[in-house]
Coordinates of C-alpha atoms (C1' of nucleotides) in Angstrom, one line a residue:
Chain V
M6 CA -0.2 -0.1 -0.1
T7 CA 1.8 2.7 1.1
Q8 CA 4.9 1.2 0.2
L9 CA 4.8 2.6 -3.4
S10 CA 7.2 5.5 -1.9
A11 CA 9.1 4.4 0.9
M12 CA 11.3 6.6 2.2
I13 CA 15.0 4.9 2.4
L14 CA 17.7 6.6 4.2
A15 CA 21.2 5.4 3.3
I16 CA 24.1 6.3 5.3
E17 CA 27.3 5.6 3.6
D18 CA 30.3 7.3 2.5
E19 CA 31.3 5.6 -0.4
T20 CA 29.8 7.4 -3.6
P21 CA 29.8 4.4 -6.0
I22 CA 27.6 2.7 -3.8
L23 CA 25.1 5.3 -3.5
R24 CA 25.3 5.8 -7.3
F25 CA 24.3 1.9 -7.5
L26 CA 21.5 2.4 -4.8
R27 CA 20.4 5.4 -6.5
A28 CA 20.1 3.7 -9.6
Y29 CA 18.5 0.8 -8.7
F30 CA 15.8 1.8 -6.3
E31 CA 14.9 5.2 -8.1
G32 CA 11.7 3.9 -10.1
R33 CA 11.0 1.0 -8.3
G34 CA 8.9 2.4 -5.2
F35 CA 11.5 3.8 -3.2
S36 CA 13.0 7.1 -3.1
L37 CA 16.3 7.3 -1.3
L38 CA 18.2 10.0 0.7
E39 CA 22.2 10.4 0.8
A40 CA 24.0 10.6 4.1
T41 CA 27.6 10.7 3.8
T42 CA 28.9 11.3 7.3
G43 CA 27.5 10.0 10.8
A44 CA 26.3 13.3 11.7
Q45 CA 24.6 13.8 8.8
G46 CA 22.6 10.5 8.8
L47 CA 21.7 11.1 12.1
S48 CA 20.2 14.7 11.5
M49 CA 18.5 13.6 8.2
A50 CA 16.8 10.6 10.2
A51 CA 15.6 13.0 12.9
S52 CA 14.4 15.3 10.0
H53 CA 12.8 12.8 7.3
N54 CA 11.8 10.2 9.4
P55 CA 12.5 7.8 6.5
A56 CA 11.4 3.9 6.5
V57 CA 14.2 2.2 6.5
I58 CA 18.0 3.2 7.4
L59 CA 21.0 1.4 5.6
L60 CA 23.7 1.9 7.6
D61 CA 27.2 1.9 6.7
L62 CA 29.8 0.6 9.4
G63 CA 33.0 2.2 8.0
L64 CA 31.7 6.1 8.3
P65 CA 34.6 8.6 7.7
D66 CA 33.2 10.8 11.3
M67 CA 32.2 8.0 13.6
D68 CA 32.3 4.6 14.4
G69 CA 29.2 2.9 13.2
L70 CA 27.8 1.2 16.2
T71 CA 27.8 4.8 18.0
V72 CA 25.2 5.9 15.2
L73 CA 23.2 2.9 15.8
A74 CA 23.5 3.5 19.2
R75 CA 22.2 7.0 18.9
L76 CA 19.6 6.5 16.4
R77 CA 18.2 3.8 18.5
E78 CA 18.0 6.2 21.8
W79 CA 14.9 7.8 19.9
T80 CA 13.6 5.5 16.8
Q81 CA 12.4 1.9 15.8
T82 CA 12.8 2.3 12.5
P83 CA 14.6 -0.5 10.8
I84 CA 17.8 -0.1 10.6
I85 CA 19.8 -2.8 7.7
I86 CA 23.9 -2.7 8.1
L87 CA 25.7 -2.5 5.1
S88 CA 29.2 -3.6 6.2
A89 CA 32.6 -4.9 4.4
R90 CA 33.7 -6.9 7.8
G91 CA 31.9 -10.2 7.3
Q92 CA 33.2 -11.8 10.3
E93 CA 30.9 -13.5 13.1
T94 CA 31.4 -11.2 15.9
D95 CA 31.2 -8.4 13.6
K96 CA 27.6 -9.4 13.1
I97 CA 26.9 -10.4 16.2
A98 CA 27.7 -7.0 17.5
G99 CA 26.1 -5.5 15.2
L100 CA 22.9 -7.3 15.8
N101 CA 23.1 -7.1 19.3
A102 CA 23.7 -3.3 19.4
G103 CA 20.0 -3.1 18.0
A104 CA 20.4 -3.5 13.9
D105 CA 17.7 -5.5 12.1
D106 CA 20.0 -7.0 9.8
Y107 CA 23.5 -7.2 8.5
L108 CA 24.6 -7.6 5.2
V109 CA 28.4 -7.9 3.8
K110 CA 29.8 -6.1 1.3
P111 CA 29.9 -7.1 -1.7
F112 CA 25.4 -7.3 -1.2
S113 CA 23.6 -8.4 -4.3
V114 CA 21.4 -5.7 -4.1
G115 CA 18.2 -8.0 -4.9
E116 CA 18.4 -9.6 -1.6
L117 CA 19.2 -6.1 0.0
E118 CA 15.1 -5.1 -1.6
A119 CA 13.8 -8.3 -0.4
R120 CA 15.2 -7.6 3.2
I121 CA 14.0 -3.9 3.1
R122 CA 10.7 -5.5 2.3
V123 CA 10.7 -7.5 5.2
A124 CA 11.7 -4.3 7.4
L125 CA 8.7 -2.5 6.0
R126 CA 6.6 -5.5 6.7
H127 CA 7.6 -5.8 10.2
A128 CA 7.0 -1.9 10.6
A129 CA 3.9 -1.9 8.5
R130 CA 2.2 -4.9 11.3
Q131 CA 3.4 -2.6 14.1
G132 CA 1.6 0.6 12.9
A133 CA -1.6 -1.4 12.2
G134 CA -3.3 -1.5 15.6
E135 CA -2.6 2.3 16.6
E136 CA -5.4 4.0 15.1
E137 CA -8.5 3.8 16.9
A138 CA -10.8 4.1 14.2
V139 CA -14.3 4.8 16.5
F140 CA -15.7 7.8 16.8
T141 CA -18.1 7.8 20.0
S142 CA -20.3 10.7 21.0
G143 CA -23.3 10.6 23.4
D144 CA -25.5 7.4 22.8
L145 CA -23.8 7.2 18.6
R146 CA -20.6 4.9 17.6
V147 CA -19.3 4.6 14.8
D148 CA -16.7 2.2 14.2
F149 CA -15.2 2.7 10.9
A150 CA -13.0 -0.2 10.3
A151 CA -16.2 -2.3 10.5
H152 CA -18.4 0.1 8.9
K153 CA -20.9 -0.1 11.5
V154 CA -22.8 2.2 13.5
M155 CA -24.3 1.7 16.6
V156 CA -27.3 3.9 18.8
G157 CA -27.3 2.8 22.2
D158 CA -26.8 -1.3 21.5
R159 CA -29.0 -1.5 18.7
E160 CA -27.1 -1.2 15.4
A161 CA -27.9 1.0 12.6
H162 CA -27.6 -0.4 9.0
L163 CA -26.0 2.8 7.0
T164 CA -25.8 2.8 3.1
P165 CA -22.5 4.0 1.6
I166 CA -23.5 7.1 1.2
E167 CA -24.9 7.5 4.6
F168 CA -22.0 6.3 6.2
K169 CA -19.4 8.9 4.2
L170 CA -21.7 11.6 5.2
L171 CA -21.7 10.4 8.7
A172 CA -17.6 9.9 8.7
V173 CA -17.2 13.5 7.2
M174 CA -19.3 14.9 9.8
A175 CA -17.7 12.8 12.2
R176 CA -14.1 14.0 11.0
H177 CA -15.1 17.8 11.8
A178 CA -17.5 16.7 14.8
G179 CA -18.2 20.0 16.9
K180 CA -17.6 21.8 13.9
V181 CA -19.9 23.5 10.8
I182 CA -20.0 21.8 7.6
T183 CA -21.6 23.3 4.7
Q184 CA -23.5 21.7 2.1
A185 CA -21.3 22.7 -1.1
Q186 CA -18.5 20.9 1.3
L187 CA -20.7 17.9 2.2
L188 CA -21.4 18.0 -1.2
R189 CA -18.2 17.9 -2.8
E190 CA -16.4 15.1 0.0
V191 CA -19.4 12.6 -0.2
W192 CA -20.1 13.0 -4.3
G193 CA -17.2 14.4 -5.5
R194 CA -15.8 17.5 -7.7
S195 CA -18.6 17.2 -10.1
A196 CA -21.5 17.5 -7.7
T197 CA -22.0 21.3 -6.7
E198 CA -25.5 21.7 -7.7
Q199 CA -27.2 19.2 -6.3
G200 CA -27.7 20.5 -3.2
H201 CA -31.0 18.7 -2.1
Y202 CA -29.0 15.6 -2.0
V203 CA -27.7 16.7 1.3
R204 CA -30.7 17.5 2.4
V205 CA -32.1 14.1 1.2
Y206 CA -29.6 12.4 3.2
V207 CA -29.6 14.1 6.6
H208 CA -32.8 13.4 6.6
Q209 CA -32.4 9.5 6.1
L210 CA -29.3 9.4 8.3
R211 CA -31.2 11.4 11.0
H212 CA -33.6 8.3 10.8
K213 CA -31.4 5.9 11.5
I214 CA -29.8 7.3 14.3
E215 CA -31.6 9.6 16.1
R216 CA -34.4 8.2 18.8
E217 CA -36.3 11.4 17.2
P218 CA -35.5 12.6 13.7
A219 CA -37.5 15.5 14.5
R220 CA -35.6 16.5 17.1
P221 CA -32.2 15.5 16.3
V222 CA -29.2 15.4 18.8
H223 CA -26.4 14.6 17.0
V224 CA -27.1 16.2 13.4
K225 CA -27.8 19.5 13.8
T226 CA -28.7 21.8 10.9
E227 CA -27.2 25.3 11.4
T228 CA -29.9 27.4 9.1
G229 CA -28.2 29.0 6.5
V230 CA -24.7 27.6 6.6
G231 CA -24.9 23.8 7.5
Y232 CA -24.4 21.1 9.4
R233 CA -22.8 19.9 12.3
L234 CA -21.7 16.7 14.2
E235 CA -22.0 17.4 17.7
Chain U
M12 CA 11.9 -11.0 30.5
T13 CA 10.1 -14.1 28.7
Q14 CA 13.3 -14.7 26.5
L15 CA 14.3 -16.7 29.3
S16 CA 12.8 -19.6 28.4
A17 CA 12.3 -18.7 24.4
M18 CA 10.8 -21.8 22.2
I19 CA 12.5 -22.4 19.2
L20 CA 11.2 -24.9 16.7
A21 CA 13.4 -26.7 14.3
I22 CA 12.0 -28.1 11.4
E23 CA 14.8 -29.8 9.8
D24 CA 15.8 -33.3 9.0
E25 CA 19.4 -33.5 9.5
T26 CA 20.1 -35.2 12.9
P27 CA 23.5 -33.9 13.4
I28 CA 22.2 -30.3 12.8
L29 CA 20.2 -30.9 15.2
R30 CA 21.9 -32.4 17.6
F31 CA 24.5 -29.4 17.1
L32 CA 21.5 -26.8 17.9
R33 CA 19.9 -28.9 20.7
A34 CA 23.7 -28.6 21.8
Y35 CA 24.0 -24.7 21.8
F36 CA 20.8 -23.9 22.8
E37 CA 20.0 -25.9 25.7
G38 CA 21.5 -24.2 28.8
R39 CA 21.4 -20.9 26.5
G40 CA 17.7 -19.8 27.9
F41 CA 16.5 -21.5 25.1
S42 CA 14.2 -24.8 24.9
L43 CA 14.3 -26.7 21.5
L44 CA 11.5 -28.7 19.8
E45 CA 12.5 -30.3 16.8
A46 CA 10.5 -31.6 13.6
T47 CA 11.5 -33.9 11.2
T48 CA 9.1 -33.6 8.3
G49 CA 7.1 -30.5 6.7
A50 CA 3.8 -32.3 8.1
Q51 CA 5.1 -32.6 11.8
G52 CA 6.4 -28.9 11.6
L53 CA 3.2 -27.3 10.8
S54 CA 1.3 -29.8 13.3
M55 CA 3.8 -28.6 15.9
A56 CA 3.7 -25.2 15.0
A57 CA 0.0 -25.0 15.8
S58 CA 0.2 -27.4 19.4
H59 CA 3.1 -25.9 21.0
N60 CA 2.9 -22.1 19.5
P61 CA 6.7 -21.4 19.2
A62 CA 8.4 -18.1 19.8
V63 CA 10.7 -18.7 16.8
I64 CA 10.2 -20.9 14.1
L65 CA 13.8 -22.3 12.2
L66 CA 12.9 -23.9 8.9
D67 CA 15.3 -26.0 6.8
L68 CA 13.6 -25.5 2.7
G69 CA 15.2 -29.1 2.0
L70 CA 12.4 -31.6 4.0
P71 CA 11.6 -34.9 2.6
D72 CA 8.0 -34.7 2.1
M73 CA 6.9 -31.2 1.6
D74 CA 8.4 -28.5 -0.3
G75 CA 9.9 -25.8 2.1
L76 CA 8.3 -22.4 0.5
T77 CA 4.8 -24.9 0.4
V78 CA 5.3 -25.1 4.7
L79 CA 6.2 -21.4 4.5
A80 CA 3.4 -20.5 3.4
R81 CA 0.8 -22.7 5.2
L82 CA 2.2 -21.5 8.1
R83 CA 1.5 -17.8 6.9
E84 CA -1.6 -19.0 6.5
W85 CA -2.3 -18.4 10.3
T86 CA 0.2 -17.2 12.1
Q87 CA 3.0 -14.2 12.1
T88 CA 6.2 -16.2 14.3
P89 CA 8.9 -15.0 13.2
I90 CA 10.4 -17.6 10.5
I91 CA 14.3 -18.2 9.9
I92 CA 15.1 -20.2 7.1
L93 CA 18.2 -22.3 7.0
S94 CA 19.3 -23.3 3.6
A95 CA 22.3 -25.2 1.6
R96 CA 21.1 -23.4 -1.2
G97 CA 22.6 -19.7 -1.1
Q98 CA 21.6 -18.4 -4.7
E99 CA 20.3 -14.7 -4.7
T100 CA 16.8 -15.8 -6.4
D101 CA 16.4 -18.6 -3.3
K102 CA 16.9 -15.8 -0.9
I103 CA 14.9 -13.1 -2.5
A104 CA 11.9 -16.2 -3.0
G105 CA 12.3 -17.0 0.7
L106 CA 11.9 -13.6 2.1
N107 CA 9.0 -12.6 -0.4
A108 CA 7.3 -15.4 0.7
G109 CA 6.9 -14.2 4.2
A110 CA 10.4 -15.5 6.3
D111 CA 11.8 -13.1 8.5
D112 CA 15.4 -14.1 7.7
Y113 CA 17.8 -16.5 5.4
L114 CA 20.9 -18.5 6.6
V115 CA 23.1 -20.5 4.2
K116 CA 24.5 -24.0 5.5
P117 CA 26.6 -24.1 7.0
F118 CA 26.0 -21.0 9.1
S119 CA 27.6 -19.9 12.3
V120 CA 25.5 -20.7 15.2
G121 CA 26.5 -17.6 17.3
E122 CA 25.2 -15.1 14.4
L123 CA 21.9 -17.5 14.1
E124 CA 21.5 -17.1 17.6
A125 CA 21.9 -13.2 17.2
R126 CA 19.4 -13.5 14.4
I127 CA 16.8 -15.4 16.6
R128 CA 17.5 -12.5 19.5
V129 CA 16.4 -9.5 16.4
A130 CA 13.2 -11.6 15.8
L131 CA 12.1 -12.3 19.3
R132 CA 12.8 -8.4 20.0
H133 CA 10.5 -7.7 17.0
A134 CA 7.6 -10.1 18.1
A135 CA 8.1 -8.7 21.5
R136 CA 7.6 -5.1 20.3
Q137 CA 4.5 -6.1 18.9
G138 CA 3.5 -7.9 21.9
A139 CA -0.4 -7.6 22.5
G140 CA -1.1 -9.3 18.7
E141 CA -1.9 -12.4 20.3
E142 CA -2.1 -15.2 17.8
E143 CA -4.4 -18.0 17.8
A144 CA -4.1 -20.8 15.3
V145 CA -7.8 -21.8 16.0
F146 CA -10.7 -19.4 15.1
T147 CA -13.8 -19.5 16.9
S148 CA -17.1 -17.6 16.7
G149 CA -20.5 -18.9 17.6
D150 CA -21.0 -22.5 16.1
L151 CA -18.6 -21.6 13.6
R152 CA -14.2 -23.0 14.1
V153 CA -11.8 -22.9 11.8
D154 CA -8.5 -24.4 12.7
F155 CA -6.0 -22.9 10.2
A156 CA -3.4 -25.3 10.7
A157 CA -5.1 -28.5 10.3
H158 CA -7.0 -26.9 7.4
K159 CA -10.0 -27.6 8.9
V160 CA -13.6 -26.1 9.4
M161 CA -16.1 -27.1 11.9
V162 CA -19.6 -25.9 12.1
G163 CA -21.5 -27.1 15.2
D164 CA -20.0 -30.6 15.2
R165 CA -20.2 -31.4 11.1
E166 CA -17.0 -31.0 9.5
A167 CA -17.4 -28.5 6.6
H168 CA -15.3 -29.9 3.8
L169 CA -13.9 -26.4 1.8
T170 CA -11.7 -26.6 -1.2
P171 CA -8.7 -24.8 -1.1
I172 CA -10.0 -21.0 -2.2
E173 CA -13.1 -21.7 -0.2
F174 CA -11.0 -22.0 2.9
K175 CA -8.6 -19.1 1.8
L176 CA -11.2 -16.9 1.7
L177 CA -12.6 -17.6 5.3
A178 CA -8.9 -17.3 6.6
V179 CA -8.8 -14.0 4.9
M180 CA -11.7 -13.0 6.8
A181 CA -11.2 -14.2 10.0
R182 CA -8.1 -12.5 9.9
H183 CA -9.7 -9.1 9.9
A184 CA -12.6 -10.5 11.8
G185 CA -15.0 -8.3 12.6
K186 CA -13.5 -5.6 9.9
V187 CA -14.8 -4.9 6.5
I188 CA -12.8 -6.3 3.7
T189 CA -13.4 -4.9 0.0
Q190 CA -14.1 -7.6 -2.6
A191 CA -10.6 -5.8 -4.1
Q192 CA -8.7 -6.8 -1.0
L193 CA -10.1 -10.5 -1.1
L194 CA -9.0 -10.9 -4.4
R195 CA -5.6 -9.8 -4.2
E196 CA -5.3 -11.7 -1.0
V197 CA -6.6 -14.9 -2.2
W198 CA -6.1 -14.9 -6.1
G199 CA -3.0 -13.2 -6.3
R200 CA -2.0 -9.5 -7.4
S201 CA -3.2 -10.2 -10.9
A202 CA -6.7 -11.1 -10.5
T203 CA -8.2 -7.3 -9.8
E204 CA -10.9 -7.0 -12.4
Q205 CA -12.9 -10.2 -11.8
G206 CA -14.7 -9.0 -9.1
H207 CA -17.7 -11.8 -9.2
Y208 CA -15.4 -14.6 -8.3
V209 CA -15.5 -13.3 -5.3
R210 CA -19.7 -13.7 -5.2
V211 CA -19.4 -16.6 -6.5
Y212 CA -17.5 -18.2 -3.6
V213 CA -18.8 -16.0 -0.9
H214 CA -21.9 -17.8 -2.3
Q215 CA -20.3 -21.5 -1.9
L216 CA -18.8 -20.6 1.1
R217 CA -22.0 -19.7 2.8
H218 CA -23.7 -22.9 1.7
K219 CA -21.3 -24.9 3.6
I220 CA -20.8 -22.8 6.6
E221 CA -24.6 -21.4 7.4
R222 CA -27.1 -22.7 8.6
E223 CA -29.4 -20.5 6.6
P224 CA -27.5 -19.5 4.0
A225 CA -30.0 -16.8 2.6
R226 CA -29.7 -15.1 5.9
P227 CA -25.9 -15.6 6.8
V228 CA -25.0 -14.8 10.3
H229 CA -21.3 -15.0 10.0
V230 CA -20.4 -13.9 7.0
K231 CA -22.4 -10.2 6.3
T232 CA -22.2 -8.5 3.0
E233 CA -21.7 -4.9 3.3
T234 CA -23.2 -3.6 0.0
G235 CA -21.0 -0.8 -1.8
V236 CA -18.3 -1.8 0.7
G237 CA -17.6 -5.5 0.9
Y238 CA -18.0 -8.4 3.4
R239 CA -17.3 -8.7 7.3
L240 CA -16.7 -11.7 9.3
E241 CA -18.7 -11.3 12.2
Chain O
dG12 C1' -11.0 -43.4 -20.4
dT13 C1' -14.1 -42.8 -17.0
dG14 C1' -15.6 -40.1 -13.2
dT15 C1' -15.4 -36.6 -9.1
dG16 C1' -13.9 -32.7 -7.6
dT17 C1' -12.4 -28.0 -8.2
dG18 C1' -12.2 -23.5 -10.7
dT19 C1' -13.8 -20.2 -14.3
dT20 C1' -17.2 -17.9 -16.8
dA21 C1' -21.6 -16.2 -18.3
dA22 C1' -26.3 -15.1 -17.9
dC23 C1' -30.2 -14.2 -14.9
dA24 C1' -32.6 -12.9 -10.8
dA25 C1' -32.9 -10.3 -6.6
dA26 C1' -31.9 -6.8 -3.7
dA27 C1' -30.4 -3.1 -2.1
dT28 C1' -29.3 1.6 -3.3
dC29 C1' -29.2 6.0 -5.5
dC30 C1' -31.7 9.6 -7.6
dT31 C1' -35.6 12.5 -8.7
dT32 C1' -39.6 15.0 -7.8
dA33 C1' -43.0 16.7 -5.2
dC34 C1' -45.0 19.0 -1.9
dA35 C1' -45.3 20.0 3.4
dC36 C1' -43.1 23.1 6.8
dC37 C1' -41.4 27.0 9.1
dG38 C1' -38.8 31.0 9.5
dT39 C1' -38.4 35.7 8.5
dC40 C1' -39.4 40.2 6.1
dC41 C1' -42.4 42.9 4.0
Chain Q
dG3 C1' -51.3 37.5 6.5
dG4 C1' -48.8 36.0 2.9
dA5 C1' -44.7 35.6 0.1
dC6 C1' -40.3 34.1 0.2
dG7 C1' -35.8 31.3 0.9
dG8 C1' -34.4 27.7 3.2
dT9 C1' -35.3 23.3 5.1
dG10 C1' -37.7 18.8 6.3
dT11 C1' -40.7 14.5 4.4
dA12 C1' -42.1 11.1 1.8
dA13 C1' -42.3 7.5 -2.1
dG14 C1' -41.2 5.5 -6.5
dG15 C1' -39.0 4.6 -10.6
dA16 C1' -33.6 3.6 -12.4
dT17 C1' -29.5 2.0 -11.6
dT18 C1' -25.9 -0.5 -9.2
dT19 C1' -24.8 -4.1 -6.6
dT20 C1' -25.2 -8.8 -5.5
dG21 C1' -26.8 -13.8 -5.2
dT22 C1' -27.9 -17.8 -7.8
dT23 C1' -27.9 -21.0 -11.4
dA24 C1' -25.5 -23.9 -14.4
dA25 C1' -22.8 -24.8 -18.5
dC26 C1' -17.9 -25.7 -19.4
dA27 C1' -12.9 -26.6 -18.7
dC28 C1' -9.3 -28.8 -16.7
dA29 C1' -6.9 -31.7 -13.5
dC30 C1' -6.2 -35.8 -10.8
dA31 C1' -7.6 -40.5 -9.4
dC32 C1' -9.0 -45.0 -10.4

DNA sequence: GTGTGTGTTAACAAAATCCTTACACCGTCC
DNA sequence: GGACGGTGTAAGGATTTTGTTAACACACAC
């Protein structure tokens, strides 16, 4: 999904390798940031928040493991070490210091891509459960992931348009939304004339989520302006 | 923390390697389970719920990547491939098929331990996402590992596609899944047009797992949006 | 080869949703 | 009070989406 332009930060001082990485990853749905020193790498990691970090251990200004430790102080972004040193002890040290993977130069760039994808998979899985995606207000409960609306303990079945309408209002809960805005967001850019659509659907929506549709508690109307979800 | 006796499942047919692993990991805070065939590995993974799985690709009874795919149908336990084949294409295939790491034999056992620790770190960070090899809801029971579906106390025989369809929904139980998403996950990335596949199979599936297929309790449809497994 | 089970495809039926129209209501301003 | 702009209500046909069925293709086991 969002992998379409995953940002990779390469902290690497050898320009041939950088050029090589750039040639490979551009046009493959990745964008590549380059840092040639440890200090620059640290600051770019902080400012650009990349999805993955490729870290060369042989940097000119700092020890690679120090850079790693500094990064791990504040971020859990996947870090893949690229190193010329392939000794078992080097690998173990790197992995134990907080790296997620360790490739020995010269490495196959195809394998690197596969391992980056593994790292992105991990990151995606983590981030998954973070968004609550539930809106609550009084006896009204909207679960966006499940596409479910509860009124008290009774489920209200909404059609896609009704649901969208409610979702847009929920996103701006408490604020007034003009009919034009609702039209644009629910029916699309093209429909700017059909102002009455909104009235009709607000009516249906109220019938489904208000106890007394004639005296609405949730979807309030601001005459001359628009609607507001409390 | 729980690493004090992290359980490792080794699916590996070469007894010298098993002996070697056992010698190394015993007394280091790991306990080692051994399976010498793919089938045995699958069933032990389901019954013992190990923290990490080491998978040899050269098993006597099944293709290694098939074992991997079967595991990935229901579990996200870290899987580290151990293989004699070190070609780039082999590695890429394994990693893309859902493995978390790939070591080429002969490997250094110290490096393996470090990589296992990386895997455990990932799992620990995820934490909450408890995994079940069995999905239950009302009179419906889906055993992912055994590929079995029970309705009440009668077994429902599902075809591979029907099972996959159900498995995908079960993995997102309670949430709506779009037809496009189901198509992608069941039929593969290529089939994005054939929306009717889903309808036909949902129909067949309901006939097999619903008491009243015309009035489904489990597989609900959200018109205009997708389906949801309750 | 025959037969069984599965996957794929197309055609049609059924249901749900959407759009449209017509009209009632409720304030405000003249 | 009556006209007017904005809003609420109701209902039915058009359209889209989904359900259902059946025919065919293909593979595998016997």
